[in-house]
Amino acid sequence: MKPINGGVTAARGFSAAGVHCGIRKNKTKKDLALILSETPAAAACVYTQNLVKGAPIFVTRQNVADGYARAVICNSGNANTCNSNGIEIATRMCELLAEQAGLSPSDCIVASTGVIGQPLSIAPIQAAMPALVAALRHDEKGGRDAAEAIMTTDTVLKEIAFEFTLGGKTCRIGGIAKGSGMIHPNMATMLVFITTDAAVSPALLQQALSEDVTDTFNMISIDGDTSTNDMVSVLANGMAGNAMLSDAASEDFAAFRAALNAVTKHLCRAIAADGEGATKLLECIVTGAADQNTARRVAKAVICSSLVKAAMFGADANWGRVLCAIGYSGAAVDVGKIDVAFGSGAGLISVCESGAGVEFSEERAKQILSEKEIKLLVALNSGGASATAWGCDLTYDYVKINGDYRT
Amino acid sequence: MKPINGGVTAARGFSAAGVHCGIRKNKTKKDLALILSETPAAAACVYTQNLVKGAPIFVTRQNVADGYARAVICNSGNANTCNSNGIEIATRMCELLAEQAGLSPSDCIVASTGVIGQPLSIAPIQAAMPALVAALRHDEKGGRDAAEAIMTTDTVLKEIAFEFTLGGKTCRIGGIAKGSGMIHPNMATMLVFITTDAAVSPALLQQALSEDVTDTFNMISIDGDTSTNDMVSVLANGMAGNAMLSDAASEDFAAFRAALNAVTKHLCRAIAADGEGATKLLECIVTGAADQNTARRVAKAVICSSLVKAAMFGADANWGRVLCAIGYSGAAVDVGKIDVAFGSGAGLISVCESGAGVEFSEERAKQILSEKEIKLLVALNSGGASATAWGCDLTYDYVKINGDYRT
């Protein structure tokens, strides 16, 4: 497996586009994205678990029920959520795309992101559809335009692609993501669109995705708020020519999962690092847990703590807050066995051993915590399970961005 | 029942004091508090549920196991938590007080609040004990000094007292609280010391307190972080001369609970309004829930949402975030039945009906949300249960206070 340039257009047979259609007032901001596969693709999706769901979620779920899709249409600037005509609008988005691109409306994955509870007008989407389809490109620019068009408060475009081999055939997999705020582990809490030219059966594609998210997207938290709209989708069009993956126990399926995981892990880190107002990527690595769930629960509690996040912003080695978060995580841990260390590119420092503080140089700690990527290392010393969670620091700018989001 | 002046010294037979002993560097900040009852008092306590507990919690739990206590000793500036000699230090605090004040060490409730994981030296406490006991006063100043000495990042001193009647006898109840950050519903997440001269059996006192906190202190959230150290205690010394309350079904017990609730509710609102960096008190009132737990869960989810809190800071009527928080609260609600309105001293405005937005004046909403006390009114329209939760907005100053807390 090796990284290659591009995102959703890296795999054979996928084109993409992004345009400004006018949902946003800012004309320099693209707000409508399209990804298209030349041939029918196996499709797998996972969705937010919020009871309040965006209308596009309901429409997408129905459209991919048969296991196949050919296109993703997504707008930013308006979530199409808590609107009385939401389903109608999302359905119409699929119909307009289908007409223009020569597909069936049921081949479309539809998504929206932005403000909740503002009616979404179909007019700008309808007007822009011919130009959007005309703008489709198989090259890196097409993928990048689509990635741009799904961004909201994101400050960084998020895309990644890899090349890997299945049964001697070179396959490609790539993805784009948007995600910055309203992000908390509970599937999926952001938008992620992944394309691959590997041939994978719909059942195995869904299995791979559903299992992957447990340790990737479900382990990110920006602010503890689970969004209403978000999803991760994978389209696999088989144009790499490998023998269709349909055996969950095969080596090739393991290779596919590894490639998928490389994409999702990269996008996870990119989303966490670009958390609203963030200045630092936080990675909490929990080891020595009695079981996997304990490890995940502890890692998430630490990454979610506002107090830990604010301390990291201030490069303050206030490790008592890490212990405190572990203590209320709900995990059954032996507090007296916990070791905590902080690490970064500048080095590693132990701050707590067997549940009690150890002497350390505050100056050295400050130096380590002043880097852009911080590791919070928690050793529970009670077993062999481990887990990693990703988040970011809590800054003035988070409050600024969210104090007046709609205007 | 009527409000009277004072706090923990309002009830007969209680004196209190607060001094600077030197745990804090700032010599103008009192950091050691004492409350003393002239006679043995029934004692009830509830404690934090954090697995990581301050050493004083263990010592207090043992000391009040017999249902009685006479004194509360509490320092601020250091939580005496995650220290290898924590229990020894907390035990020693009780012994030193007992020697000086002529009590048994097992009559002492001991508490600490401040930074976690820094060794607490007994030296300044030992040196100050004679002066602390000598400073005891029965008047309002004594209570106020104690209230001052338990403050950490609090900006406002919190005390309240009421007069009420039991069997024709005038009784008094009053309390002080400290609490500003690391506050989240899970009993108790702050320090609250309550005194009363009513005669109440230890069993009934514990019942009254344990039941009360469910709808008071367990319904506050500042930042979602459950503290390691905190407790609510009530001392009832019986000096009002009423017949000992020992029947849970009696009218007098109901009157006592009402008085206790008046104290706790006031302190709840005071703690929420003084949340770290807060500019506004938020009160989420959920009505029409199918059951009490649903109502509580919904109210807490709304009050805990960083996105709702940041929107309130910006006086932005972004009600979609309220719906979103309800959606991920874990409560089983019918989203299509939810109404949301915002209220304050400036008026009331409906923003969402039957789960969808309604047209409203943004200008009017801004005016309403610019007040210091905001009500978020959520009608679930699915039953008769209701609940209230208290919190505050999320501001730049929260980040400032917590970015560099230890220095």
PDB file of N, CA and C in Angstrom, chain B residues 32 34 55-64 69 71-75 80 86-112 122 125-126 129 133 231:
ATOM      1  N   LEU B  32      -8.733  28.467  54.327  1.00  0.00           N
ATOM      2  CA  LEU B  32      -9.070  27.435  55.308  1.00  0.00           C
ATOM      3  C   LEU B  32     -10.352  27.847  56.033  1.00  0.00           C
ATOM      4  N   LEU B  34     -13.847  26.781  58.584  1.00  0.00           N
ATOM      5  CA  LEU B  34     -14.318  25.927  59.682  1.00  0.00           C
ATOM      6  C   LEU B  34     -15.774  26.257  59.990  1.00  0.00           C
ATOM      7  N   ALA B  55      -8.823  12.333  48.783  1.00  0.00           N
ATOM      8  CA  ALA B  55      -8.601  11.624  50.051  1.00  0.00           C
ATOM      9  C   ALA B  55      -9.611  12.040  51.133  1.00  0.00           C
ATOM     10  N   PRO B  56      -9.998  13.336  51.207  1.00  0.00           N
ATOM     11  CA  PRO B  56     -10.939  13.738  52.270  1.00  0.00           C
ATOM     12  C   PRO B  56     -12.273  12.994  52.203  1.00  0.00           C
ATOM     13  N   ILE B  57     -12.680  12.589  50.979  1.00  0.00           N
ATOM     14  CA  ILE B  57     -13.949  11.869  50.834  1.00  0.00           C
ATOM     15  C   ILE B  57     -13.924  10.575  51.662  1.00  0.00           C
ATOM     16  N   PHE B  58     -12.819   9.852  51.571  1.00  0.00           N
ATOM     17  CA  PHE B  58     -12.717   8.576  52.290  1.00  0.00           C
ATOM     18  C   PHE B  58     -12.765   8.795  53.809  1.00  0.00           C
ATOM     19  N   VAL B  59     -12.071   9.825  54.244  1.00  0.00           N
ATOM     20  CA  VAL B  59     -12.011  10.107  55.682  1.00  0.00           C
ATOM     21  C   VAL B  59     -13.378  10.571  56.188  1.00  0.00           C
ATOM     22  N   THR B  60     -14.031  11.459  55.445  1.00  0.00           N
ATOM     23  CA  THR B  60     -15.350  11.953  55.848  1.00  0.00           C
ATOM     24  C   THR B  60     -16.360  10.817  55.925  1.00  0.00           C
ATOM     25  N   ARG B  61     -16.344   9.965  54.890  1.00  0.00           N
ATOM     26  CA  ARG B  61     -17.304   8.859  54.836  1.00  0.00           C
ATOM     27  C   ARG B  61     -17.213   8.007  56.103  1.00  0.00           C
ATOM     28  N   GLN B  62     -15.998   7.785  56.530  1.00  0.00           N
ATOM     29  CA  GLN B  62     -15.792   6.992  57.744  1.00  0.00           C
ATOM     30  C   GLN B  62     -16.280   7.755  58.986  1.00  0.00           C
ATOM     31  N   ASN B  63     -15.982   9.043  59.021  1.00  0.00           N
ATOM     32  CA  ASN B  63     -16.331   9.833  60.205  1.00  0.00           C
ATOM     33  C   ASN B  63     -17.835  10.023  60.382  1.00  0.00           C
ATOM     34  N   VAL B  64     -18.594  10.061  59.309  1.00  0.00           N
ATOM     35  CA  VAL B  64     -20.047  10.279  59.456  1.00  0.00           C
ATOM     36  C   VAL B  64     -20.831   8.971  59.419  1.00  0.00           C
ATOM     37  N   ALA B  69     -21.944  14.346  63.427  1.00  0.00           N
ATOM     38  CA  ALA B  69     -20.698  15.101  63.296  1.00  0.00           C
ATOM     39  C   ALA B  69     -20.893  16.444  63.991  1.00  0.00           C
ATOM     40  N   ALA B  71     -18.347  19.221  63.155  1.00  0.00           N
ATOM     41  CA  ALA B  71     -17.577  20.279  62.486  1.00  0.00           C
ATOM     42  C   ALA B  71     -17.279  19.948  61.038  1.00  0.00           C
ATOM     43  N   VAL B  72     -17.077  21.013  60.260  1.00  0.00           N
ATOM     44  CA  VAL B  72     -16.605  20.889  58.873  1.00  0.00           C
ATOM     45  C   VAL B  72     -15.303  21.668  58.781  1.00  0.00           C
ATOM     46  N   ILE B  73     -14.233  20.994  58.310  1.00  0.00           N
ATOM     47  CA  ILE B  73     -12.971  21.695  58.059  1.00  0.00           C
ATOM     48  C   ILE B  73     -12.665  21.538  56.570  1.00  0.00           C
ATOM     49  N   CYS B  74     -12.355  22.643  55.919  1.00  0.00           N
ATOM     50  CA  CYS B  74     -12.189  22.592  54.460  1.00  0.00           C
ATOM     51  C   CYS B  74     -11.129  23.583  54.016  1.00  0.00           C
ATOM     52  N   ASN B  75     -10.203  23.107  53.159  1.00  0.00           N
ATOM     53  CA  ASN B  75      -9.247  24.051  52.573  1.00  0.00           C
ATOM     54  C   ASN B  75      -9.485  24.197  51.083  1.00  0.00           C
ATOM     55  N   ASN B  80      -5.960  17.769  47.494  1.00  0.00           N
ATOM     56  CA  ASN B  80      -5.493  16.575  48.214  1.00  0.00           C
ATOM     57  C   ASN B  80      -6.015  15.302  47.551  1.00  0.00           C
ATOM     58  N   GLY B  86      -2.326  11.186  50.884  1.00  0.00           N
ATOM     59  CA  GLY B  86      -3.549  11.992  50.993  1.00  0.00           C
ATOM     60  C   GLY B  86      -4.394  11.669  52.210  1.00  0.00           C
ATOM     61  N   ILE B  87      -4.603  10.379  52.449  1.00  0.00           N
ATOM     62  CA  ILE B  87      -5.462   9.954  53.569  1.00  0.00           C
ATOM     63  C   ILE B  87      -4.840  10.422  54.894  1.00  0.00           C
ATOM     64  N   GLU B  88      -3.548  10.254  54.981  1.00  0.00           N
ATOM     65  CA  GLU B  88      -2.798  10.669  56.179  1.00  0.00           C
ATOM     66  C   GLU B  88      -2.997  12.170  56.456  1.00  0.00           C
ATOM     67  N   ILE B  89      -2.914  12.967  55.382  1.00  0.00           N
ATOM     68  CA  ILE B  89      -3.061  14.419  55.533  1.00  0.00           C
ATOM     69  C   ILE B  89      -4.492  14.776  55.963  1.00  0.00           C
ATOM     70  N   ALA B  90      -5.484  14.153  55.315  1.00  0.00           N
ATOM     71  CA  ALA B  90      -6.885  14.454  55.640  1.00  0.00           C
ATOM     72  C   ALA B  90      -7.196  14.032  57.080  1.00  0.00           C
ATOM     73  N   THR B  91      -6.670  12.890  57.475  1.00  0.00           N
ATOM     74  CA  THR B  91      -6.870  12.403  58.845  1.00  0.00           C
ATOM     75  C   THR B  91      -6.246  13.383  59.844  1.00  0.00           C
ATOM     76  N   ARG B  92      -5.060  13.847  59.482  1.00  0.00           N
ATOM     77  CA  ARG B  92      -4.333  14.770  60.361  1.00  0.00           C
ATOM     78  C   ARG B  92      -5.086  16.097  60.505  1.00  0.00           C
ATOM     79  N   MET B  93      -5.732  16.558  59.411  1.00  0.00           N
ATOM     80  CA  MET B  93      -6.527  17.790  59.486  1.00  0.00           C
ATOM     81  C   MET B  93      -7.615  17.640  60.551  1.00  0.00           C
ATOM     82  N   CYS B  94      -8.262  16.471  60.585  1.00  0.00           N
ATOM     83  CA  CYS B  94      -9.309  16.224  61.584  1.00  0.00           C
ATOM     84  C   CYS B  94      -8.719  16.195  62.987  1.00  0.00           C
ATOM     85  N   GLU B  95      -7.582  15.545  63.145  1.00  0.00           N
ATOM     86  CA  GLU B  95      -6.949  15.429  64.465  1.00  0.00           C
ATOM     87  C   GLU B  95      -6.560  16.798  65.012  1.00  0.00           C
ATOM     88  N   LEU B  96      -5.970  17.618  64.140  1.00  0.00           N
ATOM     89  CA  LEU B  96      -5.526  18.949  64.572  1.00  0.00           C
ATOM     90  C   LEU B  96      -6.715  19.800  65.007  1.00  0.00           C
ATOM     91  N   LEU B  97      -7.804  19.715  64.215  1.00  0.00           N
ATOM     92  CA  LEU B  97      -9.012  20.463  64.582  1.00  0.00           C
ATOM     93  C   LEU B  97      -9.572  19.944  65.902  1.00  0.00           C
ATOM     94  N   ALA B  98      -9.624  18.622  66.010  1.00  0.00           N
ATOM     95  CA  ALA B  98     -10.201  18.002  67.202  1.00  0.00           C
ATOM     96  C   ALA B  98      -9.445  18.441  68.466  1.00  0.00           C
ATOM     97  N   GLU B  99      -8.127  18.395  68.406  1.00  0.00           N
ATOM     98  CA  GLU B  99      -7.299  18.839  69.543  1.00  0.00           C
ATOM     99  C   GLU B  99      -7.628  20.270  69.930  1.00  0.00           C
ATOM    100  N   GLN B 100      -7.637  21.120  68.925  1.00  0.00           N
ATOM    101  CA  GLN B 100      -7.777  22.544  69.160  1.00  0.00           C
ATOM    102  C   GLN B 100      -9.177  22.907  69.658  1.00  0.00           C
ATOM    103  N   ALA B 101     -10.196  22.208  69.129  1.00  0.00           N
ATOM    104  CA  ALA B 101     -11.580  22.598  69.429  1.00  0.00           C
ATOM    105  C   ALA B 101     -12.232  21.700  70.469  1.00  0.00           C
ATOM    106  N   GLY B 102     -11.482  20.699  70.953  1.00  0.00           N
ATOM    107  CA  GLY B 102     -12.040  19.824  71.979  1.00  0.00           C
ATOM    108  C   GLY B 102     -13.125  18.896  71.481  1.00  0.00           C
ATOM    109  N   LEU B 103     -12.873  18.245  70.355  1.00  0.00           N
ATOM    110  CA  LEU B 103     -13.829  17.288  69.775  1.00  0.00           C
ATOM    111  C   LEU B 103     -13.137  15.950  69.600  1.00  0.00           C
ATOM    112  N   SER B 104     -13.897  14.991  69.128  1.00  0.00           N
ATOM    113  CA  SER B 104     -13.283  13.749  68.655  1.00  0.00           C
ATOM    114  C   SER B 104     -12.974  13.925  67.165  1.00  0.00           C
ATOM    115  N   PRO B 105     -11.836  13.410  66.676  1.00  0.00           N
ATOM    116  CA  PRO B 105     -11.537  13.515  65.236  1.00  0.00           C
ATOM    117  C   PRO B 105     -12.654  12.915  64.374  1.00  0.00           C
ATOM    118  N   SER B 106     -13.358  11.940  64.929  1.00  0.00           N
ATOM    119  CA  SER B 106     -14.418  11.303  64.134  1.00  0.00           C
ATOM    120  C   SER B 106     -15.686  12.147  64.085  1.00  0.00           C
ATOM    121  N   ASP B 107     -15.675  13.319  64.701  1.00  0.00           N
ATOM    122  CA  ASP B 107     -16.800  14.251  64.582  1.00  0.00           C
ATOM    123  C   ASP B 107     -16.587  15.252  63.448  1.00  0.00           C
ATOM    124  N   CYS B 108     -15.526  15.069  62.676  1.00  0.00           N
ATOM    125  CA  CYS B 108     -15.178  16.076  61.667  1.00  0.00           C
ATOM    126  C   CYS B 108     -15.469  15.627  60.248  1.00  0.00           C
ATOM    127  N   ILE B 109     -16.113  16.514  59.523  1.00  0.00           N
ATOM    128  CA  ILE B 109     -16.245  16.386  58.071  1.00  0.00           C
ATOM    129  C   ILE B 109     -15.076  17.159  57.480  1.00  0.00           C
ATOM    130  N   VAL B 110     -14.284  16.499  56.588  1.00  0.00           N
ATOM    131  CA  VAL B 110     -13.125  17.174  56.026  1.00  0.00           C
ATOM    132  C   VAL B 110     -13.263  17.232  54.511  1.00  0.00           C
ATOM    133  N   ALA B 111     -12.868  18.353  53.933  1.00  0.00           N
ATOM    134  CA  ALA B 111     -12.992  18.529  52.484  1.00  0.00           C
ATOM    135  C   ALA B 111     -11.827  19.377  51.991  1.00  0.00           C
ATOM    136  N   SER B 112     -11.464  19.166  50.714  1.00  0.00           N
ATOM    137  CA  SER B 112     -10.408  19.959  50.082  1.00  0.00           C
ATOM    138  C   SER B 112     -10.829  20.256  48.660  1.00  0.00           C
ATOM    139  N   ILE B 122       0.853  19.626  55.509  1.00  0.00           N
ATOM    140  CA  ILE B 122       0.035  19.849  56.698  1.00  0.00           C
ATOM    141  C   ILE B 122       0.510  21.104  57.457  1.00  0.00           C
ATOM    142  N   ILE B 125      -1.620  24.325  57.666  1.00  0.00           N
ATOM    143  CA  ILE B 125      -2.895  24.034  58.325  1.00  0.00           C
ATOM    144  C   ILE B 125      -2.679  23.905  59.832  1.00  0.00           C
ATOM    145  N   GLN B 126      -1.630  23.182  60.172  1.00  0.00           N
ATOM    146  CA  GLN B 126      -1.285  23.012  61.590  1.00  0.00           C
ATOM    147  C   GLN B 126      -1.002  24.363  62.262  1.00  0.00           C
ATOM    148  N   MET B 129      -4.278  26.468  62.787  1.00  0.00           N
ATOM    149  CA  MET B 129      -5.439  25.909  63.484  1.00  0.00           C
ATOM    150  C   MET B 129      -5.854  26.708  64.721  1.00  0.00           C
ATOM    151  N   VAL B 133      -9.639  28.466  64.992  1.00  0.00           N
ATOM    152  CA  VAL B 133     -10.629  28.175  66.043  1.00  0.00           C
ATOM    153  C   VAL B 133     -10.935  29.449  66.831  1.00  0.00           C
ATOM    154  N   MET B 231     -18.679  17.280  47.574  1.00  0.00           N
ATOM    155  CA  MET B 231     -19.673  16.716  48.468  1.00  0.00           C
ATOM    156  C   MET B 231     -20.678  17.783  48.867  1.00  0.00           C
TER     157      MET B 231
END
